[in-house]
Structures are given as C-alpha cells and as structure tokens.
PDB file of C-alpha atoms and ligand atoms in Angstrom:
ATOM      1  CA  MET Z   1      31.639  -9.896 -30.632  1.00 50.00           C
ATOM      2  CA  HIS Z   2      28.866 -11.100 -28.322  1.00 54.00           C
ATOM      3  CA  ASN Z   3      26.562 -12.361 -31.033  1.00 66.00           C
ATOM      4  CA  ASN Z   4      25.470 -15.331 -28.975  1.00 84.00           C
ATOM      5  CA  PHE Z   5      24.352 -13.287 -26.029  1.00 93.00           C
ATOM      6  CA  LYS Z   6      20.684 -13.758 -25.204  1.00 94.00           C
ATOM      7  CA  SER Z   7      18.552 -11.829 -22.770  1.00 91.00           C
ATOM      8  CA  GLY Z   8      14.987 -11.203 -21.759  1.00 89.00           C
ATOM      9  CA  PHE Z   9      12.391 -10.574 -19.094  1.00 85.00           C
ATOM     10  CA  VAL Z  10      10.859 -13.591 -17.404  1.00 89.00           C
ATOM     11  CA  THR Z  11       7.914 -13.542 -15.041  1.00 84.00           C
ATOM     12  CA  LEU Z  12       7.797 -16.077 -12.260  1.00 84.00           C
ATOM     13  CA  LEU Z  13       4.178 -16.884 -11.745  1.00 82.00           C
ATOM     14  CA  GLY Z  14       2.584 -19.172  -9.230  1.00 80.00           C
ATOM     15  CA  LYS Z  15       0.537 -19.501  -6.090  1.00 79.00           C
ATOM     16  CA  PRO Z  16       2.047 -18.479  -2.781  1.00 77.00           C
ATOM     17  CA  ASN Z  17       4.342 -21.085  -1.267  1.00 87.00           C
ATOM     18  CA  VAL Z  18       5.186 -23.021  -4.426  1.00 90.00           C
ATOM     19  CA  GLY Z  19       8.819 -21.894  -4.210  1.00 90.00           C
ATOM     20  CA  LYS Z  20       9.199 -18.812  -6.412  1.00 85.00           C
ATOM     21  CA  SER Z  21      11.466 -17.004  -3.983  1.00 80.00           C
ATOM     22  CA  THR Z  22      13.475 -20.164  -3.336  1.00 87.00           C
ATOM     23  CA  LEU Z  23      14.106 -20.580  -7.050  1.00 90.00           C
ATOM     24  CA  LEU Z  24      15.105 -16.962  -7.445  1.00 84.00           C
ATOM     25  CA  ASN Z  25      17.404 -17.118  -4.472  1.00 80.00           C
ATOM     26  CA  PHE Z  26      18.992 -20.306  -5.727  1.00 87.00           C
ATOM     27  CA  LEU Z  27      19.668 -18.773  -9.111  1.00 86.00           C
ATOM     28  CA  LEU Z  28      20.946 -15.504  -7.764  1.00 78.00           C
ATOM     29  CA  LYS Z  29      22.918 -17.129  -4.949  1.00 65.00           C
ATOM     30  CA  ARG Z  30      21.701 -14.429  -2.660  1.00 52.00           C
ATOM     31  CA  LYS Z  31      18.680 -13.672  -0.606  1.00 43.00           C
ATOM     32  CA  VAL Z  32      16.837 -11.188  -2.747  1.00 46.00           C
ATOM     33  CA  ALA Z  33      13.279 -12.205  -2.150  1.00 45.00           C
ATOM     34  CA  ILE Z  34      12.097 -13.179   1.293  1.00 39.00           C
ATOM     35  CA  VAL Z  35      11.488 -16.902   1.657  1.00 41.00           C
ATOM     36  CA  SER Z  36       8.855 -17.846   4.121  1.00 37.00           C
ATOM     37  CA  ASP Z  37       6.496 -20.563   5.165  1.00 38.00           C
ATOM     38  CA  LYS Z  38       3.757 -17.991   5.312  1.00 35.00           C
ATOM     39  CA  PRO Z  39       2.001 -17.369   2.026  1.00 37.00           C
ATOM     40  CA  GLN Z  40       2.095 -13.909   0.503  1.00 35.00           C
ATOM     41  CA  THR Z  41       5.404 -12.613   1.837  1.00 34.00           C
ATOM     42  CA  THR Z  42       6.196 -11.175  -1.533  1.00 36.00           C
ATOM     43  CA  ARG Z  43       3.807  -8.240  -1.736  1.00 36.00           C
ATOM     44  CA  HIS Z  44       5.696  -6.335  -4.349  1.00 38.00           C
ATOM     45  CA  LYS Z  45       7.270  -7.369  -7.574  1.00 50.00           C
ATOM     46  CA  ILE Z  46      10.965  -7.980  -7.047  1.00 46.00           C
ATOM     47  CA  LEU Z  47      13.353  -8.039  -9.907  1.00 53.00           C
ATOM     48  CA  GLY Z  48      16.261 -10.438  -9.734  1.00 73.00           C
ATOM     49  CA  ILE Z  49      18.876 -10.635 -12.456  1.00 77.00           C
ATOM     50  CA  TYR Z  50      20.701 -13.771 -13.500  1.00 85.00           C
ATOM     51  CA  THR Z  51      23.770 -13.082 -15.584  1.00 83.00           C
ATOM     52  CA  ALA Z  52      26.000 -15.725 -17.153  1.00 86.00           C
ATOM     53  CA  LYS Z  53      28.589 -15.558 -19.929  1.00 87.00           C
ATOM     54  CA  ASP Z  54      26.064 -15.767 -22.737  1.00 91.00           C
ATOM     55  CA  LEU Z  55      22.780 -15.103 -20.988  1.00 91.00           C
ATOM     56  CA  GLN Z  56      20.946 -12.546 -18.913  1.00 88.00           C
ATOM     57  CA  ILE Z  57      17.553 -13.283 -17.412  1.00 89.00           C
ATOM     58  CA  VAL Z  58      15.684 -10.490 -15.704  1.00 81.00           C
ATOM     59  CA  PHE Z  59      13.206 -12.148 -13.365  1.00 82.00           C
ATOM     60  CA  LEU Z  60       9.994 -10.579 -12.233  1.00 72.00           C
ATOM     61  CA  ASP Z  61       8.673 -12.164  -9.084  1.00 59.00           C
ATOM     62  CA  THR Z  62       4.982 -11.375  -9.031  1.00 58.00           C
ATOM     63  CA  PRO Z  63       2.606 -11.677  -6.143  1.00 48.00           C
ATOM     64  CA  GLY Z  64       0.569 -14.849  -6.334  1.00 45.00           C
ATOM     65  CA  ILE Z  65      -2.374 -14.609  -8.661  1.00 46.00           C
ATOM     66  CA  HIS Z  66      -5.709 -15.350  -7.123  1.00 44.00           C
ATOM     67  CA  LYS Z  67      -9.165 -13.888  -7.324  1.00 46.00           C
ATOM     68  CA  PRO Z  68      -9.052 -10.343  -6.035  1.00 46.00           C
ATOM     69  CA  HIS Z  69     -10.961  -9.717  -2.814  1.00 47.00           C
ATOM     70  CA  SER Z  70      -9.649  -6.419  -1.592  1.00 47.00           C
ATOM     71  CA  LYS Z  71      -8.460  -3.161  -3.112  1.00 50.00           C
ATOM     72  CA  LEU Z  72      -4.909  -4.303  -2.540  1.00 47.00           C
ATOM     73  CA  GLY Z  73      -5.740  -7.615  -4.177  1.00 50.00           C
ATOM     74  CA  THR Z  74      -7.071  -5.854  -7.263  1.00 57.00           C
ATOM     75  CA  LEU Z  75      -3.930  -3.773  -7.454  1.00 55.00           C
ATOM     76  CA  LEU Z  76      -1.779  -6.878  -7.209  1.00 52.00           C
ATOM     77  CA  ILE Z  77      -3.691  -8.563 -10.012  1.00 59.00           C
ATOM     78  CA  LYS Z  78      -3.240  -5.522 -12.222  1.00 63.00           C
ATOM     79  CA  THR Z  79       0.495  -5.584 -11.626  1.00 60.00           C
ATOM     80  CA  ALA Z  80       0.627  -9.293 -12.242  1.00 60.00           C
ATOM     81  CA  LYS Z  81      -1.342  -9.119 -15.510  1.00 66.00           C
ATOM     82  CA  LYS Z  82       0.960  -6.417 -16.752  1.00 65.00           C
ATOM     83  CA  ALA Z  83       3.899  -8.572 -15.863  1.00 63.00           C
ATOM     84  CA  LEU Z  84       2.438 -11.336 -18.054  1.00 74.00           C
ATOM     85  CA  ILE Z  85       2.011  -9.490 -21.316  1.00 75.00           C
ATOM     86  CA  GLU Z  86       5.047  -7.271 -21.188  1.00 74.00           C
ATOM     87  CA  VAL Z  87       7.594 -10.038 -20.803  1.00 82.00           C
ATOM     88  CA  ASP Z  88       9.406 -12.475 -23.101  1.00 90.00           C
ATOM     89  CA  LEU Z  89       8.555 -15.588 -21.159  1.00 93.00           C
ATOM     90  CA  ILE Z  90       6.454 -16.816 -18.273  1.00 91.00           C
ATOM     91  CA  LEU Z  91       7.557 -19.502 -15.866  1.00 93.00           C
ATOM     92  CA  PHE Z  92       4.477 -20.918 -14.232  1.00 91.00           C
ATOM     93  CA  LEU Z  93       5.533 -22.605 -11.024  1.00 92.00           C
ATOM     94  CA  VAL Z  94       3.499 -25.281  -9.299  1.00 93.00           C
ATOM     95  CA  SER Z  95       4.373 -27.533  -6.406  1.00 95.00           C
ATOM     96  CA  ALA Z  96       4.544 -31.278  -6.936  1.00 97.00           C
ATOM     97  CA  LEU Z  97       3.014 -31.552  -3.467  1.00 96.00           C
ATOM     98  CA  ASP Z  98      -0.193 -29.792  -4.487  1.00 93.00           C
ATOM     99  CA  ALA Z  99      -2.923 -31.837  -6.088  1.00 89.00           C
ATOM    100  CA  PHE Z 100      -3.577 -30.886  -9.702  1.00 88.00           C
ATOM    101  CA  LYS Z 101      -6.135 -28.145  -9.925  1.00 82.00           C
ATOM    102  CA  GLU Z 102      -7.092 -25.738 -12.641  1.00 77.00           C
ATOM    103  CA  ASN Z 103      -6.730 -22.373 -10.974  1.00 67.00           C
ATOM    104  CA  TYR Z 104      -7.566 -18.762 -11.607  1.00 65.00           C
ATOM    105  CA  ALA Z 105      -4.214 -18.101 -13.252  1.00 70.00           C
ATOM    106  CA  PHE Z 106      -4.976 -20.656 -15.998  1.00 78.00           C
ATOM    107  CA  ASN Z 107      -7.668 -18.408 -17.392  1.00 72.00           C
ATOM    108  CA  LEU Z 108      -5.184 -15.585 -17.593  1.00 72.00           C
ATOM    109  CA  LEU Z 109      -2.658 -17.775 -19.369  1.00 80.00           C
ATOM    110  CA  LYS Z 110      -5.158 -19.044 -21.947  1.00 81.00           C
ATOM    111  CA  ASN Z 111      -5.763 -15.491 -23.084  1.00 78.00           C
ATOM    112  CA  ILE Z 112      -2.261 -14.192 -23.547  1.00 82.00           C
ATOM    113  CA  LYS Z 113       0.288 -14.826 -26.237  1.00 86.00           C
ATOM    114  CA  THR Z 114       3.434 -14.886 -24.132  1.00 90.00           C
ATOM    115  CA  THR Z 115       5.194 -18.283 -24.173  1.00 94.00           C
ATOM    116  CA  CYS Z 116       4.728 -20.152 -20.939  1.00 94.00           C
ATOM    117  CA  LEU Z 117       6.777 -22.978 -19.451  1.00 97.00           C
ATOM    118  CA  LEU Z 118       5.397 -25.055 -16.608  1.00 96.00           C
ATOM    119  CA  VAL Z 119       7.881 -25.676 -13.832  1.00 97.00           C
ATOM    120  CA  ILE Z 120       6.960 -28.381 -11.337  1.00 97.00           C
ATOM    121  CA  ASN Z 121       8.882 -27.670  -8.142  1.00 98.00           C
ATOM    122  CA  LYS Z 122       9.580 -29.707  -4.996  1.00 98.00           C
ATOM    123  CA  ILE Z 123      10.143 -32.948  -6.890  1.00 98.00           C
ATOM    124  CA  ASP Z 124      12.435 -33.991  -4.031  1.00 98.00           C
ATOM    125  CA  LYS Z 125       9.240 -34.619  -2.068  1.00 97.00           C
ATOM    126  CA  VAL Z 126       7.367 -36.959  -4.425  1.00 97.00           C
ATOM    127  CA  ALA Z 127       7.848 -40.417  -5.914  1.00 97.00           C
ATOM    128  CA  SER Z 128       8.591 -40.587  -9.629  1.00 95.00           C
ATOM    129  CA  GLU Z 129       5.260 -42.320 -10.477  1.00 96.00           C
ATOM    130  CA  GLU Z 130       3.390 -39.549  -8.738  1.00 96.00           C
ATOM    131  CA  LEU Z 131       5.362 -36.964 -10.673  1.00 96.00           C
ATOM    132  CA  ALA Z 132       4.684 -38.748 -13.953  1.00 97.00           C
ATOM    133  CA  GLN Z 133       0.940 -38.701 -13.236  1.00 96.00           C
ATOM    134  CA  LEU Z 134       1.038 -35.017 -12.430  1.00 95.00           C
ATOM    135  CA  ILE Z 135       2.916 -34.255 -15.641  1.00 96.00           C
ATOM    136  CA  GLU Z 136       0.254 -36.146 -17.620  1.00 95.00           C
ATOM    137  CA  LYS Z 137      -2.476 -33.985 -16.122  1.00 94.00           C
ATOM    138  CA  TYR Z 138      -0.712 -30.753 -16.974  1.00 93.00           C
ATOM    139  CA  ARG Z 139       0.001 -31.971 -20.525  1.00 93.00           C
ATOM    140  CA  GLN Z 140      -3.644 -31.382 -21.502  1.00 89.00           C
ATOM    141  CA  PHE Z 141      -3.032 -27.651 -21.340  1.00 88.00           C
ATOM    142  CA  SER Z 142      -1.496 -26.642 -24.594  1.00 88.00           C
ATOM    143  CA  PHE Z 143      -0.426 -23.230 -23.404  1.00 90.00           C
ATOM    144  CA  PHE Z 144       2.437 -24.861 -21.537  1.00 94.00           C
ATOM    145  CA  LYS Z 145       5.107 -25.204 -24.173  1.00 96.00           C
ATOM    146  CA  LYS Z 146       7.243 -27.430 -21.978  1.00 97.00           C
ATOM    147  CA  ILE Z 147       7.058 -29.037 -18.574  1.00 97.00           C
ATOM    148  CA  ILE Z 148      10.197 -28.942 -16.457  1.00 98.00           C
ATOM    149  CA  PRO Z 149      10.382 -30.708 -13.082  1.00 98.00           C
ATOM    150  CA  ILE Z 150      12.829 -29.181 -10.593  1.00 98.00           C
ATOM    151  CA  SER Z 151      13.735 -28.860  -6.951  1.00 98.00           C
ATOM    152  CA  ALA Z 152      14.542 -25.237  -6.234  1.00 96.00           C
ATOM    153  CA  LEU Z 153      15.612 -26.095  -2.718  1.00 95.00           C
ATOM    154  CA  TYR Z 154      18.204 -28.657  -3.772  1.00 96.00           C
ATOM    155  CA  GLY Z 155      19.041 -27.257  -7.187  1.00 95.00           C
ATOM    156  CA  GLN Z 156      17.788 -30.342  -9.016  1.00 97.00           C
ATOM    157  CA  ASN Z 157      17.389 -29.912 -12.785  1.00 97.00           C
ATOM    158  CA  ILE Z 158      18.149 -26.177 -12.653  1.00 96.00           C
ATOM    159  CA  PRO Z 159      20.692 -26.365 -15.514  1.00 96.00           C
ATOM    160  CA  VAL Z 160      17.953 -27.881 -17.685  1.00 97.00           C
ATOM    161  CA  LEU Z 161      15.581 -25.106 -16.684  1.00 98.00           C
ATOM    162  CA  LEU Z 162      18.171 -22.457 -17.572  1.00 97.00           C
ATOM    163  CA  GLU Z 163      18.773 -24.150 -20.925  1.00 96.00           C
ATOM    164  CA  GLU Z 164      15.039 -24.182 -21.718  1.00 97.00           C
ATOM    165  CA  ILE Z 165      14.698 -20.531 -20.745  1.00 97.00           C
ATOM    166  CA  LYS Z 166      17.613 -19.684 -22.965  1.00 96.00           C
ATOM    167  CA  LYS Z 167      15.998 -21.443 -25.930  1.00 97.00           C
ATOM    168  CA  GLU Z 168      12.989 -19.153 -25.609  1.00 97.00           C
ATOM    169  CA  LEU Z 169      14.936 -15.897 -25.397  1.00 96.00           C
ATOM    170  CA  LYS Z 170      16.165 -13.880 -28.326  1.00 93.00           C
ATOM    171  CA  PRO Z 171      19.612 -12.425 -28.875  1.00 94.00           C
ATOM    172  CA  GLY Z 172      19.637  -9.242 -26.877  1.00 88.00           C
ATOM    173  CA  PRO Z 173      21.634  -6.797 -24.842  1.00 84.00           C
ATOM    174  CA  LYS Z 174      22.974  -7.102 -21.351  1.00 82.00           C
ATOM    175  CA  TYR Z 175      20.380  -4.861 -19.764  1.00 74.00           C
ATOM    176  CA  TYR Z 176      22.157  -4.676 -16.437  1.00 69.00           C
ATOM    177  CA  GLU Z 177      25.756  -4.827 -15.333  1.00 65.00           C
ATOM    178  CA  GLU Z 178      26.739  -7.978 -13.505  1.00 63.00           C
ATOM    179  CA  ASP Z 179      27.105  -6.407 -10.096  1.00 56.00           C
ATOM    180  CA  ILE Z 180      23.568  -5.104 -10.012  1.00 53.00           C
ATOM    181  CA  ILE Z 181      21.294  -7.805  -8.738  1.00 51.00           C
ATOM    182  CA  THR Z 182      18.085  -5.953  -8.173  1.00 52.00           C
ATOM    183  CA  ASP Z 183      16.328  -3.030  -9.746  1.00 47.00           C
ATOM    184  CA  LEU Z 184      16.030  -0.716  -6.842  1.00 43.00           C
ATOM    185  CA  LYS Z 185      12.786   0.922  -7.787  1.00 42.00           C
ATOM    186  CA  ASP Z 186      11.324  -2.404  -6.739  1.00 46.00           C
ATOM    187  CA  ASP Z 187      13.440  -2.964  -3.737  1.00 71.00           C
ATOM    188  CA  PHE Z 188      10.585  -2.550  -1.411  1.00 73.00           C
ATOM    189  CA  LEU Z 189      11.871  -4.814   1.303  1.00 75.00           C
ATOM    190  CA  ILE Z 190      15.027  -2.865   1.980  1.00 85.00           C
ATOM    191  CA  SER Z 191      13.154   0.415   1.975  1.00 85.00           C
ATOM    192  CA  GLU Z 192      10.701  -1.111   4.438  1.00 80.00           C
ATOM    193  CA  LEU Z 193      13.536  -2.065   6.773  1.00 84.00           C
ATOM    194  CA  ILE Z 194      14.712   1.550   6.747  1.00 91.00           C
ATOM    195  CA  ARG Z 195      11.201   2.911   7.198  1.00 87.00           C
ATOM    196  CA  GLU Z 196      10.680   0.581  10.132  1.00 84.00           C
ATOM    197  CA  LYS Z 197      13.679   2.127  11.926  1.00 89.00           C
ATOM    198  CA  VAL Z 198      12.396   5.627  11.256  1.00 90.00           C
ATOM    199  CA  LEU Z 199       9.056   4.652  12.800  1.00 86.00           C
ATOM    200  CA  GLU Z 200      10.849   3.201  15.784  1.00 85.00           C
ATOM    201  CA  LEU Z 201      12.953   6.268  16.478  1.00 89.00           C
ATOM    202  CA  THR Z 202      10.704   9.213  15.626  1.00 86.00           C
ATOM    203  CA  TYR Z 203       7.501  10.527  17.120  1.00 78.00           C
ATOM    204  CA  ASP Z 204       4.541  12.837  16.538  1.00 73.00           C
ATOM    205  CA  GLU Z 205       3.703  13.460  12.938  1.00 73.00           C
ATOM    206  CA  VAL Z 206       7.000  12.253  11.512  1.00 80.00           C
ATOM    207  CA  PRO Z 207       6.319   8.509  11.215  1.00 75.00           C
ATOM    208  CA  HIS Z 208       3.259   8.970   8.988  1.00 75.00           C
ATOM    209  CA  ALA Z 209       4.943  11.449   6.721  1.00 77.00           C
ATOM    210  CA  VAL Z 210       7.814   9.191   5.778  1.00 86.00           C
ATOM    211  CA  ASN Z 211       8.522   7.356   2.569  1.00 85.00           C
ATOM    212  CA  VAL Z 212      11.785   5.671   1.675  1.00 88.00           C
ATOM    213  CA  LEU Z 213      13.247   5.304  -1.793  1.00 84.00           C
ATOM    214  CA  ILE Z 214      16.250   3.187  -2.672  1.00 83.00           C
ATOM    215  CA  ASP Z 215      18.249   5.130  -5.242  1.00 81.00           C
ATOM    216  CA  GLU Z 216      21.009   2.682  -5.936  1.00 81.00           C
ATOM    217  CA  MET Z 217      22.408  -0.593  -4.750  1.00 80.00           C
ATOM    218  CA  ARG Z 218      25.655  -1.901  -6.075  1.00 80.00           C
ATOM    219  CA  PHE Z 219      28.036  -4.659  -5.146  1.00 75.00           C
ATOM    220  CA  ARG Z 220      31.675  -3.825  -4.725  1.00 78.00           C
ATOM    221  CA  GLU Z 221      34.129  -5.740  -6.866  1.00 72.00           C
ATOM    222  CA  THR Z 222      34.893  -8.284  -4.174  1.00 70.00           C
ATOM    223  CA  LYS Z 223      31.133  -8.987  -3.894  1.00 66.00           C
ATOM    224  CA  GLU Z 224      31.500  -8.988  -0.136  1.00 76.00           C
ATOM    225  CA  MET Z 225      29.963  -5.606   0.343  1.00 85.00           C
ATOM    226  CA  VAL Z 226      27.075  -3.706  -1.117  1.00 86.00           C
ATOM    227  CA  ASP Z 227      26.655   0.066  -1.260  1.00 89.00           C
ATOM    228  CA  ILE Z 228      23.097   1.224  -0.775  1.00 91.00           C
ATOM    229  CA  TYR Z 229      21.945   4.778  -1.377  1.00 90.00           C
ATOM    230  CA  ALA Z 230      18.523   5.624  -0.011  1.00 93.00           C
ATOM    231  CA  THR Z 231      16.445   8.772   0.362  1.00 93.00           C
ATOM    232  CA  ILE Z 232      14.012   9.280   3.198  1.00 94.00           C
ATOM    233  CA  ILE Z 233      11.223  11.609   2.129  1.00 90.00           C
ATOM    234  CA  VAL Z 234       9.259  13.747   4.549  1.00 90.00           C
ATOM    235  CA  GLU Z 235       6.633  16.423   4.026  1.00 87.00           C
ATOM    236  CA  LYS Z 236       8.010  19.397   5.972  1.00 90.00           C
ATOM    237  CA  GLU Z 237      11.292  21.039   6.828  1.00 92.00           C
ATOM    238  CA  SER Z 238      10.444  20.622  10.522  1.00 91.00           C
ATOM    239  CA  GLN Z 239      10.107  16.866  10.058  1.00 91.00           C
ATOM    240  CA  LYS Z 240      13.421  16.783   8.294  1.00 93.00           C
ATOM    241  CA  GLY Z 241      14.953  18.514  11.299  1.00 93.00           C
ATOM    242  CA  ILE Z 242      13.489  16.004  13.722  1.00 92.00           C
ATOM    243  CA  LEU Z 243      14.572  13.070  11.595  1.00 93.00           C
ATOM    244  CA  ILE Z 244      18.137  14.244  11.233  1.00 94.00           C
ATOM    245  CA  GLY Z 245      18.361  15.131  14.910  1.00 93.00           C
ATOM    246  CA  LYS Z 246      20.969  17.072  16.813  1.00 93.00           C
ATOM    247  CA  LYS Z 247      24.274  16.825  14.967  1.00 94.00           C
ATOM    248  CA  GLY Z 248      22.704  14.155  12.796  1.00 95.00           C
ATOM    249  CA  GLU Z 249      22.481  11.770  15.728  1.00 96.00           C
ATOM    250  CA  LEU Z 250      18.987  10.430  15.030  1.00 95.00           C
ATOM    251  CA  LEU Z 251      19.580   9.745  11.374  1.00 97.00           C
ATOM    252  CA  LYS Z 252      22.805   8.018  12.340  1.00 97.00           C
ATOM    253  CA  GLN Z 253      20.859   5.713  14.672  1.00 97.00           C
ATOM    254  CA  VAL Z 254      18.368   4.938  11.905  1.00 97.00           C
ATOM    255  CA  GLY Z 255      21.293   4.071   9.664  1.00 97.00           C
ATOM    256  CA  ILE Z 256      23.033   1.837  12.195  1.00 97.00           C
ATOM    257  CA  LYS Z 257      19.885  -0.132  13.006  1.00 95.00           C
ATOM    258  CA  ALA Z 258      18.745  -0.453   9.402  1.00 95.00           C
ATOM    259  CA  ARG Z 259      22.191  -1.511   8.248  1.00 95.00           C
ATOM    260  CA  LYS Z 260      22.254  -4.399  10.725  1.00 92.00           C
ATOM    261  CA  ASP Z 261      18.921  -5.698   9.454  1.00 86.00           C
ATOM    262  CA  ILE Z 262      19.812  -5.250   5.810  1.00 87.00           C
ATOM    263  CA  GLU Z 263      23.081  -7.080   6.346  1.00 86.00           C
ATOM    264  CA  SER Z 264      21.398 -10.114   7.791  1.00 78.00           C
ATOM    265  CA  PHE Z 265      18.727  -9.932   5.094  1.00 74.00           C
ATOM    266  CA  LEU Z 266      21.220  -9.794   2.228  1.00 75.00           C
ATOM    267  CA  GLY Z 267      23.849 -11.940   3.906  1.00 73.00           C
ATOM    268  CA  CYS Z 268      26.702  -9.536   3.246  1.00 80.00           C
ATOM    269  CA  LYS Z 269      28.250  -6.308   4.531  1.00 89.00           C
ATOM    270  CA  VAL Z 270      26.381  -3.119   3.731  1.00 93.00           C
ATOM    271  CA  TYR Z 271      27.427   0.481   3.408  1.00 94.00           C
ATOM    272  CA  LEU Z 272      24.240   2.467   3.879  1.00 96.00           C
ATOM    273  CA  ASN Z 273      24.058   6.052   2.765  1.00 96.00           C
ATOM    274  CA  LEU Z 274      20.900   7.889   3.868  1.00 97.00           C
ATOM    275  CA  TRP Z 275      19.614  11.232   2.639  1.00 95.00           C
ATOM    276  CA  VAL Z 276      16.598  13.170   3.865  1.00 95.00           C
ATOM    277  CA  LYS Z 277      14.540  15.205   1.404  1.00 93.00           C
ATOM    278  CA  VAL Z 278      11.399  17.287   1.750  1.00 91.00           C
ATOM    279  CA  LYS Z 279       8.555  16.808  -0.720  1.00 85.00           C
ATOM    280  CA  LYS Z 280       5.495  18.737   0.327  1.00 79.00           C
ATOM    281  CA  ASN Z 281       2.296  16.688   0.506  1.00 67.00           C
ATOM    282  CA  TRP Z 282       3.753  13.684  -1.205  1.00 63.00           C
ATOM    283  CA  ARG Z 283       0.935  11.585   0.164  1.00 60.00           C
ATOM    284  CA  ASN Z 284      -1.695  13.661  -1.591  1.00 57.00           C
ATOM    285  CA  GLU Z 285      -0.168  13.975  -4.968  1.00 54.00           C
ATOM    286  CA  GLU Z 286      -0.977  11.093  -7.205  1.00 45.00           C
ATOM    287  CA  LYS Z 287       1.685  11.912  -9.683  1.00 46.00           C
ATOM    288  CA  ILE Z 288       4.347  11.725  -7.059  1.00 47.00           C
ATOM    289  CA  LEU Z 289       2.824   8.506  -5.772  1.00 45.00           C
ATOM    290  CA  LYS Z 290       3.106   7.114  -9.266  1.00 45.00           C
ATOM    291  CA  ASP Z 291       6.748   8.108  -9.436  1.00 47.00           C
ATOM    292  CA  PHE Z 292       7.223   6.273  -6.199  1.00 45.00           C
ATOM    293  CA  GLY Z 293       5.765   3.116  -7.676  1.00 45.00           C
ATOM    294  CA  PHE Z 294       2.552   2.946  -5.661  1.00 44.00           C
ATOM    295  CA  PHE Z 295       0.427   2.558  -8.795  1.00 38.00           C
TER     296      PHE Z 295
HETATM  297  P1  GDP Q 301       6.867 -18.524  -2.764  1.00 54.44           P
HETATM  298  O1  GDP Q 301       5.748 -18.075  -1.888  1.00 54.44           O
HETATM  299  O2  GDP Q 301       6.360 -19.111  -4.032  1.00 54.44           O
HETATM  300  O3  GDP Q 301       7.902 -17.481  -2.982  1.00 54.44           O
HETATM  301  O4  GDP Q 301       7.549 -19.752  -1.982  1.00 54.44           O
HETATM  302  P2  GDP Q 301       8.881 -19.795  -1.121  1.00 54.44           P
HETATM  303  O5  GDP Q 301      10.079 -19.743  -2.011  1.00 54.44           O
HETATM  304  O6  GDP Q 301       8.794 -18.813  -0.014  1.00 54.44           O
HETATM  305  O7  GDP Q 301       8.831 -21.306  -0.539  1.00 54.44           O
HETATM  306  C1  GDP Q 301       7.788 -21.753   0.306  1.00 54.44           C
HETATM  307  C2  GDP Q 301       8.258 -22.950   1.112  1.00 54.44           C
HETATM  308  O8  GDP Q 301       8.518 -24.056   0.249  1.00 54.44           O
HETATM  309  C3  GDP Q 301       9.559 -22.704   1.881  1.00 54.44           C
HETATM  310  O9  GDP Q 301       9.442 -23.321   3.147  1.00 54.44           O
HETATM  311  C4  GDP Q 301      10.616 -23.375   1.023  1.00 54.44           C
HETATM  312  O10 GDP Q 301      11.727 -23.815   1.765  1.00 54.44           O
HETATM  313  C5  GDP Q 301       9.843 -24.559   0.452  1.00 54.44           C
HETATM  314  N1  GDP Q 301      10.417 -25.012  -0.844  1.00 54.44           N
HETATM  315  C6  GDP Q 301      10.677 -24.259  -1.927  1.00 54.44           C
HETATM  316  N2  GDP Q 301      11.210 -25.012  -2.931  1.00 54.44           N
HETATM  317  C7  GDP Q 301      11.292 -26.278  -2.462  1.00 54.44           C
HETATM  318  C8  GDP Q 301      11.759 -27.525  -3.025  1.00 54.44           C
HETATM  319  O11 GDP Q 301      12.237 -27.631  -4.156  1.00 54.44           O
HETATM  320  N3  GDP Q 301      11.651 -28.631  -2.221  1.00 54.44           N
HETATM  321  C9  GDP Q 301      11.140 -28.569  -0.948  1.00 54.44           C
HETATM  322  N4  GDP Q 301      11.082 -29.702  -0.266  1.00 54.44           N
HETATM  323  N5  GDP Q 301      10.698 -27.428  -0.405  1.00 54.44           N
HETATM  324  C10 GDP Q 301      10.774 -26.285  -1.132  1.00 54.44           C
HETATM  325 MG1   MG Q 302       7.903 -15.481  -2.358  1.00 54.44          MG
END
C-alpha cells in the first residue's frame, strides 16, 4: 500500500530572527508561528505538520538556544535540549546575513547523535561569492551532514530542502491527519489570545485564576474554516459564574473578541467553542501544571 511513505520529527533550531517561523509558515502555507522582527517571539515550542503524498514532517519550532540567564531561560534550554535528542532530524538554521560565528548551540550539537543539516537562510540577501565563503566556513564542522542554502521568504531551494529531509527520514506512519496542522497542546499563542480577552473583560480575582487549554483544532474540508475547542480553567465555582456572566453574556463577549483575533492570526474563518471548567488550586498543584505543559 503506502510502503514509500516516510515520516519523522524534525527540530528547527537556530538563533532568534534567522527565519525559523518564516520557513515553517512557508511550508505550511499558513501562519502557525508568529513571524516578527523582534527576537524571541516564539516562547513556546510550536508543532507544525507538513504532509505530502509520500511524506509527513512534524516540525518542532524551538525557542532560540542561547546561554541561559534567567529561570525562564533555563526552562527553555531544557525544552530545547529535549527537542534535540528525541527527534529524527535537526535542521540548524542560520542567516546568510550573520557573520560566521561558533555559537552556544554548536556545543550542544557536537554532543548529540541526531543527524543535523545546516540550512543557510536569507540567501536572497547575499552575493553568491559571499555565500560560497560562508559555506566553506561551516564545512569544517563535521556534525553538519549537509549544507542547504535557501530563502524561506521567497521559497528558494525549498524543494531541495524537502528532498534532503526526506532522505534522512525512515519509512513511517502518518502520525497526523492532513487537516490537523498543529498539535494543540502546544498551541500556546491561540490560548494566549483567549486568555487576553478574559483578562480584559473580567475583574477581581478572576484574571489571575485563569488558564486556557486548546482541546482541539481542526480544519473543515474546504480548508476555509477551522473549528477550535478550548477550555477556560478557573479555580472556584464563583469565578466560573463571573466568567460566564448573566445568560452567558460575558463568555460570549470573550468568544467574539478572541475569535476576531484568532481569525486574523490564522488568516481564515474560525468557529470558536469555549468551555469553562473549575479545577481547584490549579496554580498550586505541580502535577496539574505538568499536565498543562508548564514543565
Ligand atoms: P525566527 O525568529 O527564527 O522565527 O525568525 P522569523 O521567521 O520571525 O524571521 C525574522 C525576520 O527575518 C523577519 O522579518 C522575516 O521576514 C525575515 N526573513 C526570514 N526569512 C527570510 C529570507 O529568506 N530572506 C529575507 N530577506 N528575510 C527573511
Ligand atoms: Mg520565530
């Protein structure tokens, strides 16, 4: 049947601003990760899934690796390291505009066994001699199995990149159906948009007691609309009452406002289904926090 089907998990690794989100968005044809001129927009790992006839690549978009300075930084590094050893392939992205520099991530790469391809992005911005020189410098690092120059913004050399990724992956299952483009446990950005509306519209102790989980997100067949199911978690019945409001009016407002933002973020129509649940002391219970993906 589908004997030629290949699949695997691929981590996109690279400093902030080198174009990880741009590449992901180009491949997925949709805005999944936020693209920004400001470094560090991607605070959480976002999973994007590329599915073709004979190939499925599950991308992990990690936060940029750099020396940890804060608690949050340390947490990010932990997540990133995990993402390096538990995957089938690493794409290490650098920008052709950045001068060659051995960075902190190189030390991580030297010490792991996962195959790593170097992707030099933004080649639309440099002359070919410059690019050739840069490639020479990166060649001295044997942990890069191949070096692939691309432009994520203009889609240059992306078919070659996909072909090289495919070579490194093994025959495997289609982990996700085609219409699922993100793994919602990681869909932090959408949950943040919903949480933001809750903060805007509630008062007293409610805002601090709120956490939002995305349960499911699925494209309809026409691909023009996405159904999103989310649960808003509060700590007390009284907070649930406030959040739902009289005749459900407040929750409805949260939904309307969040839907607008999510629609412009995803670039398509959204059907947003919100639930409110009570979980006592969710902030204090580590186990629950773990379930929620905070650790
Ligand atoms: P990330 O932090 O690694 O996710 O980087 P982003 O994807 O947010 O990109 C950072 C900036 O670089 C944005 O302004 C992008 O438009 C720009 N960029 C990304 N890829 C390319 C490319 O191939 N060529 C050019 N010229 N700019 C790019
Ligand atoms: Mg990014």
